[in-house]
Tab-separated table of N, CA and C in Angstrom:
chain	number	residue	atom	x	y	z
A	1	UNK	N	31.032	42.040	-6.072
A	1	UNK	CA	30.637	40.858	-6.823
A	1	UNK	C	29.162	40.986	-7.184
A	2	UNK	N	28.473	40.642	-8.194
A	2	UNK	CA	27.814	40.927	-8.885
A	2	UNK	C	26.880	39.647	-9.062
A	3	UNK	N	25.543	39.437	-8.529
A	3	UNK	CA	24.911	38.532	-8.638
A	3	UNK	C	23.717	38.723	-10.189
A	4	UNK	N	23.650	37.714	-10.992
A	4	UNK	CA	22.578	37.645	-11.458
A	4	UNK	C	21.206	37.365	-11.141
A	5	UNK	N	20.068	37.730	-11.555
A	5	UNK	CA	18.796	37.277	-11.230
A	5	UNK	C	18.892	35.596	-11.555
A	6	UNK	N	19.383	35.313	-12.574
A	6	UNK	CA	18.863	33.528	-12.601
A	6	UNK	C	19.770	33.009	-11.087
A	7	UNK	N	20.768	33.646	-10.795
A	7	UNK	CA	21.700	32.835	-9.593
A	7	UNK	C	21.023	32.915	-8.210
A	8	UNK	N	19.892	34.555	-8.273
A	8	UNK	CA	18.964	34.907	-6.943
A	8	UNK	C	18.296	33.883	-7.031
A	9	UNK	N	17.627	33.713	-8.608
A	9	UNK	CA	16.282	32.738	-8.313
A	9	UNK	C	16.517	31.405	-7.590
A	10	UNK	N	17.335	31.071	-8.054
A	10	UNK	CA	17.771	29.642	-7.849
A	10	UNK	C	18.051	29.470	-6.838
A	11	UNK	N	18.988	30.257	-6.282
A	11	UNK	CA	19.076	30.083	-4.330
A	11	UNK	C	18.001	30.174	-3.769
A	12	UNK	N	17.266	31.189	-4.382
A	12	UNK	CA	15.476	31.884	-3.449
A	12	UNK	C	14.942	29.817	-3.480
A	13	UNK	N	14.853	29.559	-4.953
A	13	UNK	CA	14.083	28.335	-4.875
A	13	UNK	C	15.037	27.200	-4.388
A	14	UNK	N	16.029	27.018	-3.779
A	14	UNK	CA	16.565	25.799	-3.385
A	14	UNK	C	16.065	25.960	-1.604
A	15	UNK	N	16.723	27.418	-0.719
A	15	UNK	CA	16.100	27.485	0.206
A	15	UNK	C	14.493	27.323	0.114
A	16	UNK	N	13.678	27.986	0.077
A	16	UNK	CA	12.149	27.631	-0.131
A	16	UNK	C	11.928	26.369	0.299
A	17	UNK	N	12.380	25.161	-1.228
A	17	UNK	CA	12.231	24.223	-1.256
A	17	UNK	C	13.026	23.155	-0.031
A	18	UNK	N	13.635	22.934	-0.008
A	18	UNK	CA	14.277	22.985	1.416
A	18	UNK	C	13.669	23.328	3.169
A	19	UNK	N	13.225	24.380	3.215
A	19	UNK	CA	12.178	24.962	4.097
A	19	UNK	C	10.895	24.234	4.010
A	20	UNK	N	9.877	23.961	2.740
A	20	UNK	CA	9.062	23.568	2.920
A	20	UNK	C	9.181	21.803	3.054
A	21	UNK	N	10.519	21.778	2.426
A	21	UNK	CA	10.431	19.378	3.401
A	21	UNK	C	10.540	19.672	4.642
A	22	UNK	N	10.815	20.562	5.062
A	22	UNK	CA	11.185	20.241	6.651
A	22	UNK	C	9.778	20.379	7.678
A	23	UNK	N	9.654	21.002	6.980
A	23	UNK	CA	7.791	21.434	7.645
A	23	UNK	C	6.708	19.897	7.050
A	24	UNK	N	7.025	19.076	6.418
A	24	UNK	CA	6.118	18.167	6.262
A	24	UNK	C	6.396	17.244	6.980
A	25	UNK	N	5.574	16.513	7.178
A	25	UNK	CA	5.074	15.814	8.489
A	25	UNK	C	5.354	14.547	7.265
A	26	UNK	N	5.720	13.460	8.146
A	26	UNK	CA	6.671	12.268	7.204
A	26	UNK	C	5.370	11.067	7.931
A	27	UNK	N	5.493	10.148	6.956
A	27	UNK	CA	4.515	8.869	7.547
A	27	UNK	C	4.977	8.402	9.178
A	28	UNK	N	3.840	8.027	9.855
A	28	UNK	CA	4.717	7.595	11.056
A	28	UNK	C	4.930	6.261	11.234
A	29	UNK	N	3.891	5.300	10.209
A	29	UNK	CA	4.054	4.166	10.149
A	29	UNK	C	4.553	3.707	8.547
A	30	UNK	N	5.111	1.704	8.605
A	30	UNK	CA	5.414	1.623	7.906
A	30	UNK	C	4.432	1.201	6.646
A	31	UNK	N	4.915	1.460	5.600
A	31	UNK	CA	3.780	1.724	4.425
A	31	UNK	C	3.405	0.206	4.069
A	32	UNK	N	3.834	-0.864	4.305
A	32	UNK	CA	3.490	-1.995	4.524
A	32	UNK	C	2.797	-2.651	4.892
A	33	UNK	N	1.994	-1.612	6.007
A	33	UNK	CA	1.418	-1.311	7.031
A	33	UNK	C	0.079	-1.286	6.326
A	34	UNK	N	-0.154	-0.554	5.625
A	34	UNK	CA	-1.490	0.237	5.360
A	34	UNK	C	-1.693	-0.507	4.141
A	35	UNK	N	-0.616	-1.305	3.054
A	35	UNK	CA	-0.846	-1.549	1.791
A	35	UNK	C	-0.978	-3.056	2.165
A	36	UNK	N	-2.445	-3.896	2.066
A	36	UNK	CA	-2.597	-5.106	2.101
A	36	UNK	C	-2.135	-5.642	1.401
A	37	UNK	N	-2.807	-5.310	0.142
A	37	UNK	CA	-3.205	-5.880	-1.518
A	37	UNK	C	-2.464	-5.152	-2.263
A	38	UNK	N	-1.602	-6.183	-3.203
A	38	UNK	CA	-1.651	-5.165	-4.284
A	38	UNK	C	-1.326	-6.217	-5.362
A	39	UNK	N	-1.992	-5.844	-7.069
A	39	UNK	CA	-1.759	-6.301	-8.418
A	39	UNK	C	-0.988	-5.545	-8.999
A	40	UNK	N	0.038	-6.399	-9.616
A	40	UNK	CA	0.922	-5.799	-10.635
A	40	UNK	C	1.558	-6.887	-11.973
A	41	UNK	N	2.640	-6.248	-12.606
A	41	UNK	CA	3.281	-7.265	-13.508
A	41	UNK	C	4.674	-7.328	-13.095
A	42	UNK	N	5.060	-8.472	-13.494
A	42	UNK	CA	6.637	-8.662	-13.406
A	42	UNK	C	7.276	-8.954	-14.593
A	43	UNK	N	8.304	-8.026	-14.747
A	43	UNK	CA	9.482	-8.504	-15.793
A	43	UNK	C	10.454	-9.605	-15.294
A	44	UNK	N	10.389	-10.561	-16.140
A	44	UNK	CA	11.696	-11.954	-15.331
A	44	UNK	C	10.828	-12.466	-14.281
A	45	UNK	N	11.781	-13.039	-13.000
A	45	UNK	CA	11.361	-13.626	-12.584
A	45	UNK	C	10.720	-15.184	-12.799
A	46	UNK	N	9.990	-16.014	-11.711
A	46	UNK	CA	9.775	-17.101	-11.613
A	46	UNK	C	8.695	-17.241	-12.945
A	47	UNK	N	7.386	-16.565	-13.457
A	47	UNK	CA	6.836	-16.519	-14.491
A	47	UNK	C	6.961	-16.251	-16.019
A	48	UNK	N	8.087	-15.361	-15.859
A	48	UNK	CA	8.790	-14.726	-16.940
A	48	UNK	C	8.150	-13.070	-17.184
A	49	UNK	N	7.542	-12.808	-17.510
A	49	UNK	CA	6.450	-12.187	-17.683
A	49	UNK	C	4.882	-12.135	-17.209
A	50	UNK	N	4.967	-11.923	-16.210
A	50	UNK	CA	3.757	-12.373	-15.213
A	50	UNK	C	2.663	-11.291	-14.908
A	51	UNK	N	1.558	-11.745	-14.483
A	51	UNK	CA	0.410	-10.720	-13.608
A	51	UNK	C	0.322	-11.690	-12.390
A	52	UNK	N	0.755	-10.455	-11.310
A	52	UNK	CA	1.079	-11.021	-9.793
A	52	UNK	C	-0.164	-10.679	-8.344
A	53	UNK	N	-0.090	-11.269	-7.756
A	53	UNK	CA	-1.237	-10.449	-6.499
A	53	UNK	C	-0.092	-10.959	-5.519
A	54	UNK	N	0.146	-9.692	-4.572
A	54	UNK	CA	0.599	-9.646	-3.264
A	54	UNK	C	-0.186	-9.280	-1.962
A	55	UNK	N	0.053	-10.043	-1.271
A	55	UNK	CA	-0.928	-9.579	-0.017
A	55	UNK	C	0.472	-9.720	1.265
A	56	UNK	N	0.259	-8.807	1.861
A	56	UNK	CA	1.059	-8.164	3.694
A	56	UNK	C	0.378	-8.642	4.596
A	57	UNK	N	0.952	-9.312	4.919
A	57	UNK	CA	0.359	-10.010	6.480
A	57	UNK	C	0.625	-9.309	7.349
A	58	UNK	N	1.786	-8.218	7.466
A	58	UNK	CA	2.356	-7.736	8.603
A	58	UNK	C	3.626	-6.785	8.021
A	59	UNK	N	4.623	-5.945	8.321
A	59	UNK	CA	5.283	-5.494	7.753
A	59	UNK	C	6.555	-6.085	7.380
A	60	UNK	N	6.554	-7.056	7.582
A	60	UNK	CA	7.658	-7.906	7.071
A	60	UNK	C	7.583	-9.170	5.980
A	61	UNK	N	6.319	-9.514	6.354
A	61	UNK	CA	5.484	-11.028	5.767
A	61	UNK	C	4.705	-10.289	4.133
A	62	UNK	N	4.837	-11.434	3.464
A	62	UNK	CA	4.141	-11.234	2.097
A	62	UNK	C	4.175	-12.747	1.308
A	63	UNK	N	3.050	-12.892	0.910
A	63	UNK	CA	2.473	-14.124	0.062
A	63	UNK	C	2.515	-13.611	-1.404
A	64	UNK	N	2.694	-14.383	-2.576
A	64	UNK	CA	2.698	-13.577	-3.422
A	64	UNK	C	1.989	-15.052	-4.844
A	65	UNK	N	1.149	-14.724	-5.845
A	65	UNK	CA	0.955	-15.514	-6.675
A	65	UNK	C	0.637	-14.934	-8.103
A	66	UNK	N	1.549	-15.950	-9.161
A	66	UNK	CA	1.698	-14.963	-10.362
A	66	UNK	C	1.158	-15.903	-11.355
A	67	UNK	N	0.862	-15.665	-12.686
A	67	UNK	CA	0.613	-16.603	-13.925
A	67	UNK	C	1.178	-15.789	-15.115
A	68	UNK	N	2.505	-16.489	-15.780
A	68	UNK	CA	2.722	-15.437	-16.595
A	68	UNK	C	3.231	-15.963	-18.022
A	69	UNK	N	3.406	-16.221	-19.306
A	69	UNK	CA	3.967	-16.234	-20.418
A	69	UNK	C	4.945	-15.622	-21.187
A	70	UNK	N	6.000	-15.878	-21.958
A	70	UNK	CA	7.068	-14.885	-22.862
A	70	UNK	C	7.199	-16.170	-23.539
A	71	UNK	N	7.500	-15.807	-24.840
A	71	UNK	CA	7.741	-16.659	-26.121
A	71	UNK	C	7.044	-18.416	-25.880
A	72	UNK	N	8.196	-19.418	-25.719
A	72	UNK	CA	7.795	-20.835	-25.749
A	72	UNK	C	7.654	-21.102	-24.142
A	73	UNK	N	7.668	-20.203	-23.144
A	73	UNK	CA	7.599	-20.366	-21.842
A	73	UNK	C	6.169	-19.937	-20.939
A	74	UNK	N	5.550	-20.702	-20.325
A	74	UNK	CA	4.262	-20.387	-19.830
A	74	UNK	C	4.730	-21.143	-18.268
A	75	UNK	N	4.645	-20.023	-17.413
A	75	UNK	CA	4.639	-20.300	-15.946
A	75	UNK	C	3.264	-20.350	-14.713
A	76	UNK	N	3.553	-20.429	-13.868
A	76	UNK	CA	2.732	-20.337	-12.588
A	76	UNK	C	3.657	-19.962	-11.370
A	77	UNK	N	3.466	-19.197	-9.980
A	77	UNK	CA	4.304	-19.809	-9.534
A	77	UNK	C	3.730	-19.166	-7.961
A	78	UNK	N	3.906	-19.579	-6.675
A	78	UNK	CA	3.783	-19.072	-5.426
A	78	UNK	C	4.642	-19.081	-4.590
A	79	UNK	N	4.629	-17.665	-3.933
A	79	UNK	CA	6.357	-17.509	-3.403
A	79	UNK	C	5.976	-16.714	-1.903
A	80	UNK	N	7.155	-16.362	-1.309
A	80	UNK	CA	6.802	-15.663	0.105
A	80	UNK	C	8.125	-14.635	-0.048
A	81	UNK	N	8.153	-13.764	0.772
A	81	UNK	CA	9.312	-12.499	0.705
A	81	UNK	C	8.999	-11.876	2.159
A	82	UNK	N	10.156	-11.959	2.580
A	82	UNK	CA	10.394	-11.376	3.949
A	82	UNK	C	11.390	-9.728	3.893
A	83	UNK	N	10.340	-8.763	3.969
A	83	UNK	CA	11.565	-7.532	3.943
A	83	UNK	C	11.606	-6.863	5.153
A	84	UNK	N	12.689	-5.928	4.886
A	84	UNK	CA	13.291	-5.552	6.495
A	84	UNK	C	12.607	-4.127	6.690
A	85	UNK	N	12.817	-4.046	7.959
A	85	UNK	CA	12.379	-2.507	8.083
A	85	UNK	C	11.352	-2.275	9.798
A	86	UNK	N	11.228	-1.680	10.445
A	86	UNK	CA	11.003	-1.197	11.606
A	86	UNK	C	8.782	-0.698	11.535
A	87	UNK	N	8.425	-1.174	12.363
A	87	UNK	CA	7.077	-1.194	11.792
A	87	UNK	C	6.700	0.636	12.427
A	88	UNK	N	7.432	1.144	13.539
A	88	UNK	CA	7.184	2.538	13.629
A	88	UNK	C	7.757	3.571	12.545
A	89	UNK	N	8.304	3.325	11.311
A	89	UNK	CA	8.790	3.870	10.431
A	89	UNK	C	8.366	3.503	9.043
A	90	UNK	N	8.240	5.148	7.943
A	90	UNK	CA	7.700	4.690	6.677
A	90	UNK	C	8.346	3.506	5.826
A	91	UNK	N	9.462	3.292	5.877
A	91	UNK	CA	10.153	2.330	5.371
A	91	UNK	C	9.701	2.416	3.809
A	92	UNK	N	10.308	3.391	3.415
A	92	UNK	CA	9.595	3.326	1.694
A	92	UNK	C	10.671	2.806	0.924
A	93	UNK	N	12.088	2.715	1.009
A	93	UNK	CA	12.130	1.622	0.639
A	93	UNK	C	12.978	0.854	1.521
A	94	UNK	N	12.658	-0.685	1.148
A	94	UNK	CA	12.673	-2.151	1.988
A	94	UNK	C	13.253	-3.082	0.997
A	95	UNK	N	14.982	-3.236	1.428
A	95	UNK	CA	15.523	-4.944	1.162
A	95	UNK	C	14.548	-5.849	1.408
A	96	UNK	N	14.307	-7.046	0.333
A	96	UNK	CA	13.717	-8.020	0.762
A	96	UNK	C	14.502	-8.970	0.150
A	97	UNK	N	13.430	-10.706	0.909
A	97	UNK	CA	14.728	-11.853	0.303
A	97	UNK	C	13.211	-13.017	0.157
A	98	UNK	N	12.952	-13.533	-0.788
A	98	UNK	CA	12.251	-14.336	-0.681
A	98	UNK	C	12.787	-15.774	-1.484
A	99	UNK	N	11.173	-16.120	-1.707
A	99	UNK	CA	11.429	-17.735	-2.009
A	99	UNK	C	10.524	-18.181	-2.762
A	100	UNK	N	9.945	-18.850	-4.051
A	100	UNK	CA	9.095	-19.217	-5.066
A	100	UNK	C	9.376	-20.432	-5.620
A	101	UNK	N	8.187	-21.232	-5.470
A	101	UNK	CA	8.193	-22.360	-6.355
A	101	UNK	C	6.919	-22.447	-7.638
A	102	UNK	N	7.279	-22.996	-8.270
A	102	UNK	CA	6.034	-22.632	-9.838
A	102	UNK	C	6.085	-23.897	-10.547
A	103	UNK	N	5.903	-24.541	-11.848
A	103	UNK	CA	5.739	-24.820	-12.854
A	103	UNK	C	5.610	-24.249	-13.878
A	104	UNK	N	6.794	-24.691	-15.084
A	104	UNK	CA	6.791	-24.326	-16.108
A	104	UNK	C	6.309	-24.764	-17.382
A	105	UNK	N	5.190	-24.374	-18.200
A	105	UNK	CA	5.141	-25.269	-19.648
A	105	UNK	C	5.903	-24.745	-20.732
A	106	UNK	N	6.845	-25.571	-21.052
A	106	UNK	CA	8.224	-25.227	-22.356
A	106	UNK	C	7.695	-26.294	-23.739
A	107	UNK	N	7.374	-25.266	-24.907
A	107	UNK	CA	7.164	-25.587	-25.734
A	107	UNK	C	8.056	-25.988	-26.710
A	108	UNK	N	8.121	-26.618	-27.505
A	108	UNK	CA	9.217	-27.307	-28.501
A	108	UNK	C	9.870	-28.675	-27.480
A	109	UNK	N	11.373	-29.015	-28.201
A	109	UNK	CA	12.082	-29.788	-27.607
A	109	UNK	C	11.750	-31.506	-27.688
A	110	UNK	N	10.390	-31.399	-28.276
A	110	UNK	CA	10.238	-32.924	-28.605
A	110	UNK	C	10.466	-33.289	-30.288
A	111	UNK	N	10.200	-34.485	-30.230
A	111	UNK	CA	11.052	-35.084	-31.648
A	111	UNK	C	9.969	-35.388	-32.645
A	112	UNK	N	7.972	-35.105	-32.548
A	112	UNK	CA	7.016	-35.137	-32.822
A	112	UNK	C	7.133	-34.353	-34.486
A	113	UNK	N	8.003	-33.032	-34.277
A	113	UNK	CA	7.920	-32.340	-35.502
A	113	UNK	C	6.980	-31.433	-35.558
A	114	UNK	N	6.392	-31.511	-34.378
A	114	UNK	CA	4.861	-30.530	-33.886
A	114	UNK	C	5.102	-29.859	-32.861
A	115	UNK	N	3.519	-29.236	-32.875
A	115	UNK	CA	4.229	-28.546	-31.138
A	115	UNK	C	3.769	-29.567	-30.023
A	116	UNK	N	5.060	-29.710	-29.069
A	116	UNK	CA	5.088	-30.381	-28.408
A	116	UNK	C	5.826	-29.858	-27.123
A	117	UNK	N	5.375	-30.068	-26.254
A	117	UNK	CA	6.247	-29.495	-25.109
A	117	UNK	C	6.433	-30.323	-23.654
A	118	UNK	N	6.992	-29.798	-22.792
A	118	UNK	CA	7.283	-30.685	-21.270
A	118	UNK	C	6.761	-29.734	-20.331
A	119	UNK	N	6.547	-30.150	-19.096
A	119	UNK	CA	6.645	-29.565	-18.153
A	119	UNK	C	7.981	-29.450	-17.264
A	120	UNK	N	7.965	-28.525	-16.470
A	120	UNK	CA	9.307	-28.462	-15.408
A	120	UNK	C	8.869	-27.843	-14.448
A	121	UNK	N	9.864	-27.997	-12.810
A	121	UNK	CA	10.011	-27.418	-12.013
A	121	UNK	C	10.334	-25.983	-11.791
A	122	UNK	N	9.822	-25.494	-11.137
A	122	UNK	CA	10.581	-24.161	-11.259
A	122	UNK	C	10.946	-23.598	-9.594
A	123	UNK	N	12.198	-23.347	-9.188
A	123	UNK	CA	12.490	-22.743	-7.707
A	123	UNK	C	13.399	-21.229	-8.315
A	124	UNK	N	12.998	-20.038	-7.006
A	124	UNK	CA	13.610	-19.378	-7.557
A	124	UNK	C	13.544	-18.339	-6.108
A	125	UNK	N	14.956	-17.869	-6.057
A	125	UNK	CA	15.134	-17.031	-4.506
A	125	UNK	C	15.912	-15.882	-5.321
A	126	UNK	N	14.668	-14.923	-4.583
A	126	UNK	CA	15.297	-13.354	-4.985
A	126	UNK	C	16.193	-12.625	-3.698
A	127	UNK	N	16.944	-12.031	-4.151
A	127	UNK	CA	17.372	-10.571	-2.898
A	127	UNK	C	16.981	-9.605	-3.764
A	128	UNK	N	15.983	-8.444	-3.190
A	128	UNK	CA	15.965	-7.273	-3.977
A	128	UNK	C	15.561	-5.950	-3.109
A	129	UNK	N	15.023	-4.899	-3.846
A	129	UNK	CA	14.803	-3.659	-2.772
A	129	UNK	C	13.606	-3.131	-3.372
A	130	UNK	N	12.563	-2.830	-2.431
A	130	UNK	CA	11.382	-2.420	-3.031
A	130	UNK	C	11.214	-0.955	-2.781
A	131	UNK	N	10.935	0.100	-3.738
A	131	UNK	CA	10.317	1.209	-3.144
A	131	UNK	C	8.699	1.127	-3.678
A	132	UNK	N	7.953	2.000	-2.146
A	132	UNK	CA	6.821	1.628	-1.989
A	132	UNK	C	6.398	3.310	-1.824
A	133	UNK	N	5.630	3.904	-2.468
A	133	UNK	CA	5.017	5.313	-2.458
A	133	UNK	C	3.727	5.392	-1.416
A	134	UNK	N	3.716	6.715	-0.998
A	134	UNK	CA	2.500	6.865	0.177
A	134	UNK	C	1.270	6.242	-0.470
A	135	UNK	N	0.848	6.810	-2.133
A	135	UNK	CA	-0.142	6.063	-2.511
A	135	UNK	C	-0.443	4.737	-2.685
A	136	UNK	N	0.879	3.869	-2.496
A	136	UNK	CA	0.772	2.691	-2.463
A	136	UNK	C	1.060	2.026	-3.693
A	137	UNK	N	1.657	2.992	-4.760
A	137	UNK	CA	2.539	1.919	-6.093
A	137	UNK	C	3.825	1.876	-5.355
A	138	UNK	N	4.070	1.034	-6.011
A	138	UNK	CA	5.296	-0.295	-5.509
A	138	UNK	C	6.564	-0.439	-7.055
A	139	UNK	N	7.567	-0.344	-7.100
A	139	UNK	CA	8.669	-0.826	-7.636
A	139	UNK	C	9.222	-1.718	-7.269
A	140	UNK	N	9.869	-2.789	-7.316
A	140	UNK	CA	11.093	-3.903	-6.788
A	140	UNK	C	11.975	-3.946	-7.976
A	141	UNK	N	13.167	-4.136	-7.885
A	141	UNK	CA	14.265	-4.089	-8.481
A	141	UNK	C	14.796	-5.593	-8.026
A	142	UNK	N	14.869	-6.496	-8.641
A	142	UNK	CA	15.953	-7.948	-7.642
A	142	UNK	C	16.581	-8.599	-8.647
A	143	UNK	N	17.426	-9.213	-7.685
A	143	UNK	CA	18.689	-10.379	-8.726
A	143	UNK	C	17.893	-11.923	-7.822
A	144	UNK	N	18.649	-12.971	-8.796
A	144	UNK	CA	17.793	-14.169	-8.222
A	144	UNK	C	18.891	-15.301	-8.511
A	145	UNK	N	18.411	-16.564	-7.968
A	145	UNK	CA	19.106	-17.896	-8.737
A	145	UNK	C	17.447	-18.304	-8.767
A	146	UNK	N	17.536	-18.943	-10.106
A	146	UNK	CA	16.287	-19.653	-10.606
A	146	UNK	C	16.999	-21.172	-11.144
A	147	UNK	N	16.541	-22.102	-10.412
A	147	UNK	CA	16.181	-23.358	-10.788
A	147	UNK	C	15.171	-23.872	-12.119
A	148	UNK	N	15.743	-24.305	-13.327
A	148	UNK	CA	14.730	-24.486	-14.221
A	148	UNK	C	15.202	-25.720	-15.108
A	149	UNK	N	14.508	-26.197	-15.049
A	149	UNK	CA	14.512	-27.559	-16.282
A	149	UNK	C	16.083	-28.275	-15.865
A	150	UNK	N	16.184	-28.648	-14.511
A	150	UNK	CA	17.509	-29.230	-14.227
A	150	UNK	C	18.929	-28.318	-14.425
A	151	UNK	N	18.682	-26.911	-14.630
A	151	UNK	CA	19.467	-26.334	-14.630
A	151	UNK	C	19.305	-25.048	-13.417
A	152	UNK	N	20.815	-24.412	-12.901
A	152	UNK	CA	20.441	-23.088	-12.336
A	152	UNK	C	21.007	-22.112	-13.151
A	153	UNK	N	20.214	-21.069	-13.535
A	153	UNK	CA	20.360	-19.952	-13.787
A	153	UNK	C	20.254	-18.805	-13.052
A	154	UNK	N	21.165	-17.822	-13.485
A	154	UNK	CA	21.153	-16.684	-13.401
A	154	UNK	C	19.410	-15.589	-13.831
A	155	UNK	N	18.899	-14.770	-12.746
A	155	UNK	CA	17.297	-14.421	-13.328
A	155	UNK	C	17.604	-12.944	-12.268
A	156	UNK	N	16.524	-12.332	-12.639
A	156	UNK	CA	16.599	-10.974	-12.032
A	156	UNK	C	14.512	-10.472	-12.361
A	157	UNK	N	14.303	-9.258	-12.122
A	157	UNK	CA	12.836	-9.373	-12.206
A	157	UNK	C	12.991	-7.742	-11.935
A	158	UNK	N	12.008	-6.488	-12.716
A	158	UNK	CA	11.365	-5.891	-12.558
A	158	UNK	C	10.015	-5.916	-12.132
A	159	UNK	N	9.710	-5.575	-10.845
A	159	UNK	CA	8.255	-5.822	-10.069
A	159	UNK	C	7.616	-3.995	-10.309
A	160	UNK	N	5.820	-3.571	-10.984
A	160	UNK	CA	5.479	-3.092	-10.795
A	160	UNK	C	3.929	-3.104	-10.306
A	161	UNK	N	3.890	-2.449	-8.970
A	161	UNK	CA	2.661	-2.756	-8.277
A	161	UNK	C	1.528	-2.150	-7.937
A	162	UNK	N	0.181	-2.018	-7.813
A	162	UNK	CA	-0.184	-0.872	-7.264
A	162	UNK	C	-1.410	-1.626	-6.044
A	163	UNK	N	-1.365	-0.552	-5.377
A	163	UNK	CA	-2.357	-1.360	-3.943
A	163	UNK	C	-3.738	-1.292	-4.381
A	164	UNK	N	-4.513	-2.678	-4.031
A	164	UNK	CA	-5.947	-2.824	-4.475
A	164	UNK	C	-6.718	-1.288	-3.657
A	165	UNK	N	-6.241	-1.723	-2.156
A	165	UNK	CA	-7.085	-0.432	-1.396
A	165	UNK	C	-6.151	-0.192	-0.558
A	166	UNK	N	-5.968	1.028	0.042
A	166	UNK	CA	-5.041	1.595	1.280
A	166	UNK	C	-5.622	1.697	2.489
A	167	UNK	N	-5.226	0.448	3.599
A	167	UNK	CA	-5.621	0.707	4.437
A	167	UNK	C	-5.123	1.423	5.627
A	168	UNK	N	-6.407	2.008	6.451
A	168	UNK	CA	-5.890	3.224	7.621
A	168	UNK	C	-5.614	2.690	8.343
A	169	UNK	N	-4.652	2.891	9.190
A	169	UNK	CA	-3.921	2.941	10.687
A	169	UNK	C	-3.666	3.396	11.266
């Protein structure tokens, strides 16, 4: 049987590669851990379109506050998120489940003929999964029920984050 060079290479580089993860030394703590701070934007969610600051109290605990706009919708909103994960482990990525309340300003809808708008409530509980990189950018992926203008809807949110500073531990 008759091997080609592209079929050598490729085994040469799958072992290699293979060989050299095993030799790296993996975080020993969780990255939650080290990432206080961090600013990012959100797609969806309680703001719609938001710029967010998160801060880690601990590896499970997180405060979070956003201000954000899309079309006739202008939000606010402050929320908390509890995710899972073991504090002796990198935990890069972490289920979380939180909780947000905001205010909304909704433009139109009055009978003025102008612009005119209301305010509303806004509640909104995510389940989602965050991956969190050694450098400390952040993804979240989540589904939600959002409370809005006397109605519940269906909401979901792209979270992207990056850490103000990385702290050592």
């Amino acid at each position: 049987m008759e091997f080609k060079k592209g079929k050598i290479s490729l085994i040469l580089l799958l072992v290699s590669a293979m060989t050299w993860g095993q030799n790296q030394v993996s975080d020993s703590i969780n990255r939650r851990l080290e990432v206080k701070n961090q600013l990012g934007v959100q797609l969806g969610g309680p703001s719609f379109l938001s710029c967010n600051y998160e801060h880690f109290f601990n590896h499970h605990w997180s405060i979070e506050a956003g201000a954000g706009s899309i079309l006739a919708i202008s939000g606010v909103h402050l929320g908390g998120r509890y995710y899972v994960g073991t504090k002796a482990k990198p935990t890069k990525f972490a289920p979380y489940i939180g909780a947000a309340i905001g205010a909304a300003f909704i433009i139109g809808g009055g009978s003025s003929g102008g612009i005119d708008g209301y305010g509303a409530a806004v509640a909104y509980v995510p389940i989602g999964i965050q991956l969190m990189t050694k450098k400390g950018l952040a993804v979240s992926l989540e589904a939600a029920g959002m409370y809005l203008d006397n109605e519940l809807l269906p909401m979901g949110a792209l979270r992207l984050y990056k850490s103000l500073k990385k702290e050592k531990k």
